[in-house]
Coordinates of C-alpha atoms and ligand atoms in Angstrom, one line a residue:
Chain A
M1 CA 27.5 -8.9 14.5
L2 CA 24.5 -11.1 13.9
D3 CA 23.9 -13.9 16.4
V4 CA 21.1 -16.4 16.1
S5 CA 20.6 -19.2 18.6
G6 CA 18.1 -21.9 19.3
L7 CA 15.6 -20.4 16.8
N8 CA 12.3 -22.2 16.4
V9 CA 9.7 -21.0 13.9
S10 CA 6.4 -22.7 12.8
Y11 CA 3.7 -21.8 10.4
S12 CA 0.3 -22.6 12.2
G13 CA 1.8 -25.5 14.0
I14 CA 4.0 -26.8 11.2
R15 CA 7.7 -26.6 12.2
A16 CA 9.8 -24.7 9.6
L17 CA 12.9 -24.0 11.7
Q18 CA 14.2 -26.1 14.6
D19 CA 17.0 -25.0 16.9
V20 CA 18.8 -22.9 14.3
S21 CA 22.0 -21.2 15.5
L22 CA 24.5 -19.2 13.5
T23 CA 26.9 -16.3 13.8
V24 CA 27.8 -13.8 11.2
G25 CA 31.0 -11.9 11.9
Q26 CA 31.6 -8.2 11.1
G27 CA 32.8 -7.7 7.5
E28 CA 32.4 -11.3 6.3
I29 CA 30.2 -13.0 3.7
F30 CA 28.2 -15.8 5.3
A31 CA 26.4 -18.3 3.1
L32 CA 23.4 -20.4 4.1
I33 CA 22.7 -23.1 1.6
G34 CA 20.1 -25.8 1.4
P35 CA 17.5 -27.4 -0.8
N36 CA 14.1 -25.9 -1.7
G37 CA 11.8 -25.8 1.3
A38 CA 14.6 -26.1 3.8
G39 CA 13.5 -23.0 5.6
K40 CA 16.1 -20.5 4.3
S41 CA 13.6 -17.8 3.4
T42 CA 11.8 -18.4 6.7
L43 CA 15.0 -17.6 8.6
L44 CA 15.6 -14.4 6.7
N45 CA 12.0 -13.3 7.2
T46 CA 12.2 -14.1 10.9
L47 CA 15.3 -11.9 11.2
S48 CA 13.6 -9.2 9.2
G49 CA 10.5 -9.3 11.5
I50 CA 8.1 -10.5 8.9
V51 CA 7.6 -13.9 10.4
P52 CA 7.4 -14.4 14.2
A53 CA 9.6 -16.8 16.1
Q54 CA 8.3 -19.2 18.7
A55 CA 11.6 -19.6 20.6
G56 CA 15.2 -18.6 20.5
Q57 CA 17.2 -15.5 20.2
A58 CA 18.4 -13.2 17.4
T59 CA 20.6 -10.2 18.2
F60 CA 22.0 -7.7 15.7
E61 CA 24.7 -5.4 17.0
G62 CA 23.4 -6.0 20.5
Q63 CA 19.8 -5.3 19.7
N64 CA 17.2 -8.0 20.2
L65 CA 15.5 -8.5 16.8
L66 CA 12.7 -10.8 17.9
G67 CA 9.6 -8.8 18.5
M68 CA 11.0 -5.7 16.8
P69 CA 8.7 -4.4 14.0
A70 CA 10.0 -5.1 10.5
H71 CA 10.4 -1.4 9.5
R72 CA 12.5 -0.7 12.6
I73 CA 14.7 -3.7 11.8
A74 CA 15.3 -2.3 8.3
R75 CA 16.0 1.1 9.8
A76 CA 18.4 -0.4 12.3
G77 CA 20.5 -1.5 9.2
L78 CA 19.5 -5.1 8.6
I79 CA 18.2 -4.8 5.1
Q80 CA 16.9 -7.7 3.1
V81 CA 16.9 -8.2 -0.7
P82 CA 13.9 -10.5 -0.9
E83 CA 13.4 -13.6 -2.9
G84 CA 12.1 -12.8 -6.3
R85 CA 13.5 -9.3 -6.1
Q86 CA 10.1 -7.6 -5.3
V87 CA 10.9 -4.4 -7.1
I88 CA 7.9 -2.0 -7.1
A89 CA 7.0 -2.5 -10.7
P90 CA 4.7 0.5 -11.2
L91 CA 7.4 2.9 -9.9
T92 CA 10.4 4.1 -11.9
V93 CA 13.9 2.8 -11.2
R94 CA 14.8 6.2 -9.6
E95 CA 11.7 6.0 -7.4
N96 CA 12.5 2.5 -6.3
L97 CA 16.0 3.7 -5.3
E98 CA 14.5 6.7 -3.4
L99 CA 12.3 4.3 -1.5
G100 CA 15.4 2.4 -0.4
R101 CA 16.6 5.6 1.3
I102 CA 13.9 5.4 4.0
A103 CA 15.7 2.6 5.8
S104 CA 18.9 4.7 6.1
S105 CA 17.1 7.0 8.7
G106 CA 19.9 9.5 8.5
R107 CA 22.9 7.2 8.2
G108 CA 23.0 7.8 4.4
G109 CA 25.1 10.0 2.3
S110 CA 26.1 9.5 -1.3
E111 CA 24.6 6.1 -1.7
L112 CA 23.0 7.0 -5.1
D113 CA 26.4 7.7 -6.7
H114 CA 27.7 4.5 -5.3
V115 CA 24.8 2.4 -6.6
H116 CA 25.1 4.0 -10.0
D117 CA 28.8 3.3 -10.0
L118 CA 28.2 -0.4 -9.1
F119 CA 25.3 -0.9 -11.5
P120 CA 25.6 1.8 -14.3
V121 CA 22.5 0.3 -16.0
L122 CA 20.4 1.7 -13.1
A123 CA 21.6 5.2 -14.0
E124 CA 20.9 4.7 -17.7
R125 CA 17.3 3.5 -17.0
R126 CA 16.5 5.8 -14.1
N127 CA 13.2 6.9 -15.6
Q128 CA 12.0 3.6 -16.8
L129 CA 9.4 1.6 -14.9
A130 CA 11.0 -1.1 -12.7
G131 CA 8.5 -3.6 -14.1
S132 CA 10.0 -3.2 -17.6
L133 CA 13.5 -4.2 -16.6
S134 CA 15.0 -7.6 -17.3
G135 CA 15.3 -10.1 -14.4
G136 CA 19.0 -9.3 -14.0
Q137 CA 18.4 -5.6 -14.0
Q138 CA 15.6 -6.1 -11.4
Q139 CA 18.0 -8.0 -9.2
M140 CA 20.5 -5.1 -9.5
L141 CA 17.7 -2.7 -8.7
A142 CA 16.7 -4.7 -5.7
I143 CA 20.3 -4.7 -4.4
G144 CA 20.7 -1.0 -5.2
R145 CA 17.5 -0.2 -3.4
A146 CA 18.8 -2.0 -0.3
L147 CA 22.1 -0.2 -0.5
M148 CA 20.3 3.1 -0.6
G149 CA 19.3 2.3 3.0
A150 CA 23.0 2.3 4.1
P151 CA 22.8 -1.3 5.4
R152 CA 25.0 -2.5 8.3
I153 CA 24.3 -6.0 7.1
L154 CA 22.9 -6.9 3.7
V155 CA 20.9 -10.1 3.6
L156 CA 20.1 -11.6 0.2
D157 CA 17.6 -14.4 -0.6
E158 CA 18.7 -16.4 -3.6
P159 CA 20.0 -13.5 -5.7
S160 CA 21.0 -15.9 -8.5
L161 CA 17.5 -17.4 -8.9
G162 CA 16.4 -17.4 -12.6
L163 CA 19.3 -15.4 -13.9
A164 CA 21.6 -16.2 -16.8
P165 CA 25.2 -17.3 -15.7
V166 CA 26.8 -14.1 -17.1
I167 CA 24.4 -11.9 -15.1
V168 CA 24.9 -14.1 -12.0
R169 CA 28.6 -13.4 -12.3
E170 CA 28.0 -9.7 -12.6
V171 CA 25.8 -9.7 -9.5
F172 CA 28.2 -11.8 -7.4
D173 CA 31.2 -9.6 -8.5
A174 CA 29.2 -6.6 -7.2
L175 CA 28.6 -8.4 -3.9
L176 CA 32.3 -9.3 -3.6
R177 CA 33.2 -5.7 -4.3
L178 CA 30.7 -4.5 -1.6
N179 CA 32.3 -6.9 0.8
R180 CA 35.8 -5.7 0.1
E181 CA 34.5 -2.2 0.8
G182 CA 33.5 -3.4 4.3
L183 CA 29.9 -4.5 4.0
T184 CA 28.8 -7.6 6.0
I185 CA 26.7 -10.0 3.9
L186 CA 24.4 -12.9 4.7
L187 CA 23.7 -14.8 1.5
I188 CA 21.1 -17.4 1.0
E189 CA 21.6 -19.7 -2.1
Q190 CA 20.5 -22.9 -3.6
N191 CA 23.5 -22.6 -5.9
A192 CA 25.9 -24.2 -3.4
K193 CA 29.0 -24.0 -5.5
L194 CA 28.7 -20.3 -6.2
A195 CA 27.8 -19.6 -2.6
L196 CA 30.7 -21.6 -1.1
E197 CA 33.1 -19.9 -3.5
T198 CA 31.9 -16.5 -2.5
A199 CA 31.6 -16.8 1.3
R200 CA 34.1 -17.1 4.1
H201 CA 31.8 -19.1 6.4
A202 CA 28.7 -21.2 5.6
A203 CA 26.0 -23.4 7.0
I204 CA 23.8 -26.0 5.5
L205 CA 20.1 -26.0 6.3
E206 CA 18.0 -29.1 5.7
Q207 CA 14.4 -29.5 6.8
G208 CA 14.7 -26.6 9.2
R209 CA 17.9 -27.7 10.9
V210 CA 21.5 -26.7 10.5
V211 CA 23.2 -29.9 9.5
M212 CA 26.6 -28.6 8.9
R213 CA 28.6 -25.4 9.4
G214 CA 32.1 -24.2 9.0
V215 CA 34.6 -22.4 6.8
A216 CA 33.2 -22.3 3.3
A217 CA 36.3 -23.6 1.6
D218 CA 36.4 -26.6 4.0
L219 CA 32.7 -27.4 3.3
A220 CA 33.4 -27.2 -0.4
H221 CA 35.8 -30.2 0.0
D222 CA 33.7 -32.2 2.5
P223 CA 32.8 -35.5 0.8
L224 CA 29.2 -35.3 2.1
V225 CA 28.7 -31.8 0.8
V226 CA 30.4 -32.7 -2.5
D227 CA 28.1 -35.7 -2.8
H228 CA 24.9 -33.9 -2.0
Y229 CA 25.4 -30.4 -3.2
L230 CA 28.3 -30.1 -5.5
G231 CA 28.5 -33.6 -7.1
R232 CA 26.9 -32.8 -10.4
A233 CA 28.7 -29.5 -10.8
E234 CA 32.1 -31.2 -10.2
D235 CA 31.5 -34.1 -12.5
P236 CA 33.6 -34.2 -15.5
V237 CA 31.4 -33.9 -18.6
Chain B
M1 CA -33.5 21.8 -20.3
L2 CA -31.3 18.7 -21.0
A3 CA -28.2 20.8 -20.8
Q4 CA -29.4 22.2 -17.5
Q5 CA -30.0 18.7 -16.0
L6 CA -26.6 17.6 -17.3
L7 CA -25.0 20.4 -15.4
N8 CA -26.8 19.4 -12.3
G9 CA -25.8 15.8 -12.9
V10 CA -22.1 16.7 -13.3
V11 CA -22.2 18.7 -10.0
V12 CA -23.8 15.9 -8.0
G13 CA -21.8 13.3 -9.8
S14 CA -18.5 15.0 -9.1
V15 CA -19.3 14.9 -5.4
Y16 CA -20.2 11.2 -5.7
G17 CA -16.8 10.7 -7.3
L18 CA -15.1 12.4 -4.3
F19 CA -17.0 10.1 -1.9
A20 CA -16.2 7.0 -4.0
L21 CA -12.5 8.1 -4.3
G22 CA -12.1 7.8 -0.5
F23 CA -13.8 4.4 -0.5
T24 CA -11.7 3.1 -3.4
L25 CA -8.4 4.5 -1.9
L26 CA -8.9 2.4 1.3
F27 CA -9.7 -0.6 -0.8
G28 CA -6.8 -0.1 -3.1
V29 CA -4.2 0.3 -0.4
N30 CA -5.5 -1.7 2.6
H31 CA -8.0 -4.1 0.9
I32 CA -10.7 -2.8 3.3
M33 CA -14.3 -2.3 2.3
N34 CA -15.2 0.3 4.8
M35 CA -19.0 -0.1 5.3
A36 CA -18.9 2.9 7.6
H37 CA -17.7 5.3 4.9
G38 CA -21.3 6.6 4.5
A39 CA -21.4 7.4 8.3
V40 CA -18.1 9.2 8.0
F41 CA -19.6 11.3 5.2
M42 CA -22.7 12.0 7.3
W43 CA -20.7 13.0 10.3
G44 CA -18.5 15.2 8.1
A45 CA -21.7 17.0 6.9
F46 CA -22.8 17.4 10.5
A47 CA -19.4 18.8 11.6
G48 CA -19.6 21.3 8.7
L49 CA -23.2 22.2 9.7
F50 CA -22.3 22.7 13.3
A51 CA -19.4 24.9 12.3
A52 CA -21.7 27.0 10.1
T53 CA -24.6 27.2 12.6
M54 CA -23.2 27.1 16.2
L55 CA -19.8 28.6 15.5
D56 CA -21.1 30.9 12.7
L57 CA -18.0 30.1 10.6
P58 CA -17.8 30.9 6.9
F59 CA -18.3 28.3 4.1
I60 CA -14.6 27.5 3.6
A61 CA -14.0 27.0 7.3
A62 CA -17.1 24.7 7.6
L63 CA -15.7 22.7 4.7
A64 CA -12.3 22.4 6.4
I65 CA -13.9 21.3 9.6
G66 CA -16.0 18.7 7.7
A67 CA -12.8 17.4 6.2
L68 CA -11.0 17.3 9.5
A69 CA -13.9 15.6 11.3
G70 CA -14.2 13.0 8.5
G71 CA -10.5 12.4 8.5
L72 CA -10.2 12.0 12.2
L73 CA -13.4 9.8 12.5
S74 CA -12.0 7.6 9.8
V75 CA -8.7 7.2 11.7
L76 CA -10.6 6.4 14.8
L77 CA -12.5 3.7 12.9
D78 CA -9.2 2.2 11.9
W79 CA -8.1 2.0 15.5
V80 CA -11.3 0.6 16.8
A81 CA -12.7 -1.5 14.0
F82 CA -9.9 -2.5 11.7
R83 CA -6.5 -2.5 13.4
P84 CA -7.4 -5.2 16.0
L85 CA -8.5 -7.4 13.1
R86 CA -5.3 -6.8 11.1
K87 CA -3.2 -7.6 14.2
R88 CA -4.9 -11.0 14.3
K89 CA -4.7 -11.4 10.6
A90 CA -8.4 -12.0 10.5
P91 CA -9.9 -12.6 7.0
E92 CA -11.0 -9.6 5.0
F93 CA -14.7 -10.5 5.6
S94 CA -14.4 -9.7 9.3
A95 CA -13.5 -6.1 8.5
I96 CA -16.7 -5.8 6.5
V97 CA -18.7 -7.1 9.5
S98 CA -16.9 -4.9 12.0
S99 CA -17.4 -1.8 9.9
I100 CA -21.1 -2.6 9.5
G101 CA -21.3 -2.6 13.3
A102 CA -19.4 0.7 13.5
N103 CA -21.7 2.2 10.9
L104 CA -24.8 1.3 13.0
I105 CA -23.3 2.9 16.1
L106 CA -22.4 6.1 14.2
L107 CA -25.9 6.2 12.7
S108 CA -27.7 5.7 16.0
L109 CA -25.6 8.4 17.7
A110 CA -26.5 10.9 15.0
Q111 CA -30.1 9.9 15.2
Q112 CA -30.2 10.4 18.9
M113 CA -28.3 13.7 18.8
T114 CA -30.6 15.1 16.1
A115 CA -33.8 13.5 17.2
T116 CA -34.2 12.2 13.6
R117 CA -34.7 15.7 12.3
V118 CA -33.6 16.9 8.9
M119 CA -31.3 19.9 9.4
R120 CA -30.3 22.7 7.0
F121 CA -27.5 25.1 6.5
P122 CA -28.3 28.7 7.3
F123 CA -29.2 30.8 4.3
D124 CA -26.1 32.9 4.4
T125 CA -23.6 30.0 4.5
F126 CA -23.2 30.3 0.8
P127 CA -24.3 33.4 -1.2
I128 CA -27.0 32.5 -3.8
R129 CA -25.7 33.9 -7.0
I130 CA -26.9 32.8 -10.4
Y131 CA -25.3 33.4 -13.8
E132 CA -26.7 32.9 -17.2
V133 CA -24.3 31.1 -19.5
F134 CA -25.5 30.2 -23.0
G135 CA -29.1 30.0 -21.6
L136 CA -27.9 27.8 -18.7
R137 CA -28.7 28.8 -15.1
V138 CA -25.4 28.3 -13.3
Q139 CA -25.2 28.8 -9.6
L140 CA -22.1 30.0 -8.0
L141 CA -22.3 27.1 -5.6
Q142 CA -22.2 24.7 -8.5
L143 CA -19.1 26.3 -9.9
V144 CA -17.4 26.3 -6.5
I145 CA -18.3 22.6 -6.0
I146 CA -16.8 21.6 -9.3
G147 CA -13.7 23.7 -8.5
I148 CA -13.3 22.1 -5.1
V149 CA -13.6 18.6 -6.5
I150 CA -11.0 19.3 -9.2
L151 CA -8.7 20.9 -6.6
M152 CA -9.1 17.9 -4.2
V153 CA -8.5 15.3 -7.0
V154 CA -5.5 17.1 -8.3
G155 CA -4.2 17.5 -4.8
L156 CA -4.7 13.8 -4.1
V157 CA -3.0 12.7 -7.3
W158 CA -0.1 15.1 -6.7
Y159 CA 0.3 13.7 -3.1
L160 CA 0.3 10.1 -4.3
Q161 CA 2.5 10.7 -7.3
R162 CA 4.9 13.4 -6.3
T163 CA 5.6 13.2 -2.6
S164 CA 7.7 10.7 -0.7
A165 CA 4.7 9.9 1.5
G166 CA 2.6 9.2 -1.6
R167 CA 5.3 6.9 -3.0
Q168 CA 5.2 5.0 0.3
I169 CA 1.4 4.7 0.1
R170 CA 1.7 3.3 -3.4
T171 CA 4.4 0.9 -2.3
V172 CA 2.2 -0.4 0.5
A173 CA -0.7 -0.8 -2.1
Y174 CA 1.7 -2.8 -4.3
S175 CA 3.2 -5.0 -1.7
E176 CA 2.7 -4.6 2.1
S177 CA 5.4 -7.0 3.1
T178 CA 8.0 -5.5 0.8
S179 CA 7.1 -2.1 2.1
R180 CA 8.0 -3.2 5.6
L181 CA 11.3 -4.6 4.4
L182 CA 12.1 -1.2 3.0
G183 CA 11.6 0.5 6.4
I184 CA 8.2 2.0 5.6
N185 CA 6.2 2.5 8.8
P186 CA 2.8 0.8 8.3
F187 CA 1.2 2.8 11.0
S188 CA 2.1 6.1 9.4
V189 CA 0.8 4.9 6.0
N190 CA -2.4 3.6 7.5
F191 CA -3.0 6.9 9.3
Q192 CA -2.6 8.9 6.1
V193 CA -4.8 6.6 4.0
F194 CA -7.6 6.5 6.5
F195 CA -7.3 10.3 7.1
L196 CA -7.4 11.1 3.4
S197 CA -10.2 8.7 2.8
G198 CA -12.3 10.2 5.6
A199 CA -11.4 13.8 4.7
L200 CA -12.7 13.2 1.1
A201 CA -15.9 11.8 2.5
G202 CA -16.3 14.7 5.0
V203 CA -15.9 17.3 2.2
A204 CA -18.4 15.3 0.1
G205 CA -20.8 15.4 3.0
V206 CA -20.7 19.1 3.4
L207 CA -21.1 19.7 -0.3
I208 CA -24.0 17.3 -0.7
G209 CA -25.6 18.9 2.4
L210 CA -25.3 22.3 0.7
V211 CA -26.5 21.1 -2.7
F212 CA -29.7 19.4 -1.4
N213 CA -29.8 21.8 1.6
S214 CA -30.5 18.9 3.9
V215 CA -28.3 17.1 6.5
H216 CA -29.7 14.1 8.3
F217 CA -28.5 10.9 9.9
M218 CA -29.4 8.6 7.0
M219 CA -27.9 10.7 4.2
G220 CA -24.8 8.5 3.8
E221 CA -26.6 5.2 3.3
P222 CA -27.8 5.6 -0.3
L223 CA -24.4 7.1 -1.2
L224 CA -22.6 4.1 0.2
L225 CA -24.8 1.9 -2.0
R226 CA -24.0 4.1 -5.0
A227 CA -20.3 4.1 -4.1
F228 CA -20.4 0.3 -4.6
V229 CA -21.8 0.9 -8.1
V230 CA -19.2 3.6 -8.7
I231 CA -16.2 1.5 -7.8
I232 CA -17.5 -1.7 -9.5
L233 CA -18.2 0.3 -12.6
G234 CA -14.9 2.1 -12.4
G235 CA -12.9 -0.9 -11.4
L236 CA -11.9 -1.6 -7.7
G237 CA -9.1 0.6 -6.6
S238 CA -9.0 2.8 -9.7
I239 CA -8.9 6.5 -9.1
P240 CA -9.9 7.7 -12.6
G241 CA -12.5 4.9 -12.6
A242 CA -14.1 6.2 -9.4
L243 CA -14.3 9.7 -10.9
V244 CA -15.7 8.8 -14.3
A245 CA -18.2 6.4 -12.8
G246 CA -19.2 8.9 -10.1
L247 CA -19.9 11.5 -12.8
L248 CA -21.9 9.0 -14.8
I249 CA -24.0 7.9 -11.9
G250 CA -24.7 11.5 -10.9
I251 CA -25.8 12.4 -14.4
V252 CA -28.0 9.2 -14.8
Q253 CA -29.6 9.9 -11.4
V254 CA -30.4 13.5 -12.1
L255 CA -31.8 12.7 -15.5
T256 CA -33.9 9.8 -14.2
V257 CA -35.3 12.0 -11.5
S258 CA -36.2 14.8 -13.9
Y259 CA -37.4 12.8 -16.9
L260 CA -38.8 9.6 -15.3
S261 CA -39.5 9.5 -11.6
A262 CA -37.5 10.0 -8.4
G263 CA -38.4 6.5 -7.3
L264 CA -36.8 5.0 -10.4
A265 CA -33.3 6.5 -9.8
D266 CA -31.8 3.5 -8.1
V267 CA -33.5 1.1 -10.5
V268 CA -31.9 2.8 -13.4
V269 CA -28.5 3.1 -11.7
F270 CA -28.4 -0.6 -10.8
S271 CA -29.7 -1.7 -14.2
L272 CA -26.8 0.3 -15.7
L273 CA -24.4 -1.6 -13.4
F274 CA -25.7 -4.9 -14.6
L275 CA -25.5 -3.8 -18.2
V276 CA -21.9 -2.6 -17.9
L277 CA -20.9 -5.8 -16.1
L278 CA -22.4 -7.9 -18.8
A279 CA -20.2 -6.2 -21.4
R280 CA -17.2 -5.6 -19.2
P281 CA -17.1 -7.9 -16.1
T282 CA -14.1 -6.0 -14.6
G283 CA -15.7 -2.6 -14.9
L284 CA -15.0 0.3 -17.3
F285 CA -11.4 0.8 -16.1
G286 CA -11.0 -2.6 -14.6
S287 CA -8.4 -5.3 -15.4
V288 CA -8.0 -8.8 -14.1
H289 CA -5.5 -7.6 -11.5
G290 CA -6.7 -6.6 -8.0
G291 CA -7.3 -3.0 -7.1
A292 CA -4.2 -2.7 -5.1
A293 CA -1.8 -2.5 -8.0
R294 CA -4.0 0.1 -9.5
V295 CA -3.5 2.7 -6.8
A296 CA 0.2 2.0 -7.0
R297 CA 0.3 2.6 -10.7
Q298 CA -1.5 6.0 -10.7
Ligands
LIG1 N1 3.7 -18.4 4.7 C1 3.9 -19.7 4.9 N2 2.8 -20.4 5.4 C2 3.0 -21.7 5.7 N3 4.0 -22.5 5.4 C3 5.1 -21.9 4.8 C4 5.1 -20.4 4.6 N4 6.2 -20.1 4.0 C5 7.0 -21.2 4.0 N5 6.3 -22.3 4.4 C6 6.8 -23.7 4.6 O1 8.0 -23.6 5.4 C7 9.0 -24.5 4.8 C8 10.2 -23.6 4.5 O2 9.9 -22.7 3.5 P1 11.0 -21.6 3.0 O3 11.5 -20.9 4.2 O4 10.3 -20.8 2.0 O5 12.1 -22.5 2.4 P2 13.3 -22.1 1.4 O6 13.4 -20.7 1.3 O7 14.5 -22.8 2.0 O8 13.0 -22.7 0.0 C9 8.4 -25.1 3.6 O9 7.9 -26.4 4.0 C10 7.2 -24.2 3.2 O10 6.2 -24.9 2.6
LIG2 MG1 13.2 -19.4 -0.3

């Protein structure tokens, strides 16, 4: 459904992604993990049309993404939940959700009910300003807003960042439910354990290169991955 | 006498507010200081004048043509002077320079076309009718101007607050990159913002041309300077700030002209600016945040 191959991206001469390739299949959750500064956000922003690529290819349902304007990519159904949530603080919860509908360009239907069902707190606080929500509620709003655009693939940039574990669980349960309902998800995480538990396939990005890829469950048992990414979490206390 | 001058000040000041509103809108949403805003105002006034003289159209139609001309000219400015810079992600300062250039071109064109003459609206453009209210001499034109300004401000706020297009504009003002991730078309938002900004200037041009009964190629320049004072006083990007500060400047200017001397008007206006900035460095309605968030919040 989403095919990336040989992608090179630099910021004014400084290489951020080098020869990155990955494939996300229809209906799966694909996780991309890696340390801070590895280039994860750069990859998402390149796919979303915010950052230009120097070389390579990216196709989404047969459409070439590179060179397509960002708003057309969103309207084509590749919708990003950006790092740090980026809710529109001075607008209400309801207005933020209405904004999300723009990307649906006619695909949509009863998304609002679905979003309210998934995150009831967004219905309760519909008239509150988005900036007054807690971090977890803002993350739910950011995901809800993306869902209003009737995404064909939902791409999330570190949705667990800065959230309490119980809220992280709630958010990830929602993602699993969405996936069961048929939604394809590309998930970026620094929390490797959580990401590998959630995804079917995964890749590891380090310093702009994919250093490992495979079935998430296999990666979770790979000694190198355990050493570098899961070691602490698996240590007996 | 004082009350009479206050009324005159409110009328002129409300039109300054309209002019400054367009300037501050562009700054709040696109972070652009449009140094050609005064030229848009002037061309709006000329468009209204031509509509009234050559086409013999009534006041309201002349006003609409002034708005349309200002709006379209402003959009044209975006395409010629600003958009190429945005594409190359040039620093904000380049936009100031390129709009100064555009301003010069627009001024020279007007100067050539009018042979540097001061032009006037025909007498019958607006009926001269004067009412006595509590000893005040109130002209119908003054009432109509205040009414038009209120209508346009309410219309603008309604558009920004209540329509989907307005929400999109506020979203771009808040975060341009997030707006694109949401599928908002930046070209359409830019078009609307430049058009609205120019239309406000165009209407202000026709109204000022009528109030002072004079239209000439330099009429926008002092206004642009005062618009800087207005938006600095009011806080960059603030809509209520632009209106209140516009009124204030209009009143101060009219009072200075009638009680001190016409030559001192700008001296007093700019002294006022320095005084306010000493007390409140971010302006009357200012905060430490940039102007962008302000348009989004309103
Ligand atoms: N807008 C930018 N301009 C210049 N360099 C950037 C920019 N964004 C990210 N980088 C650099 O690119 C690299 C990858 O960053 P990023 O994609 O944000 O990593 P991650 O999301 O994995 O933490 C880092 O070295 C970062 O400093
Ligand atoms: Mg990142």
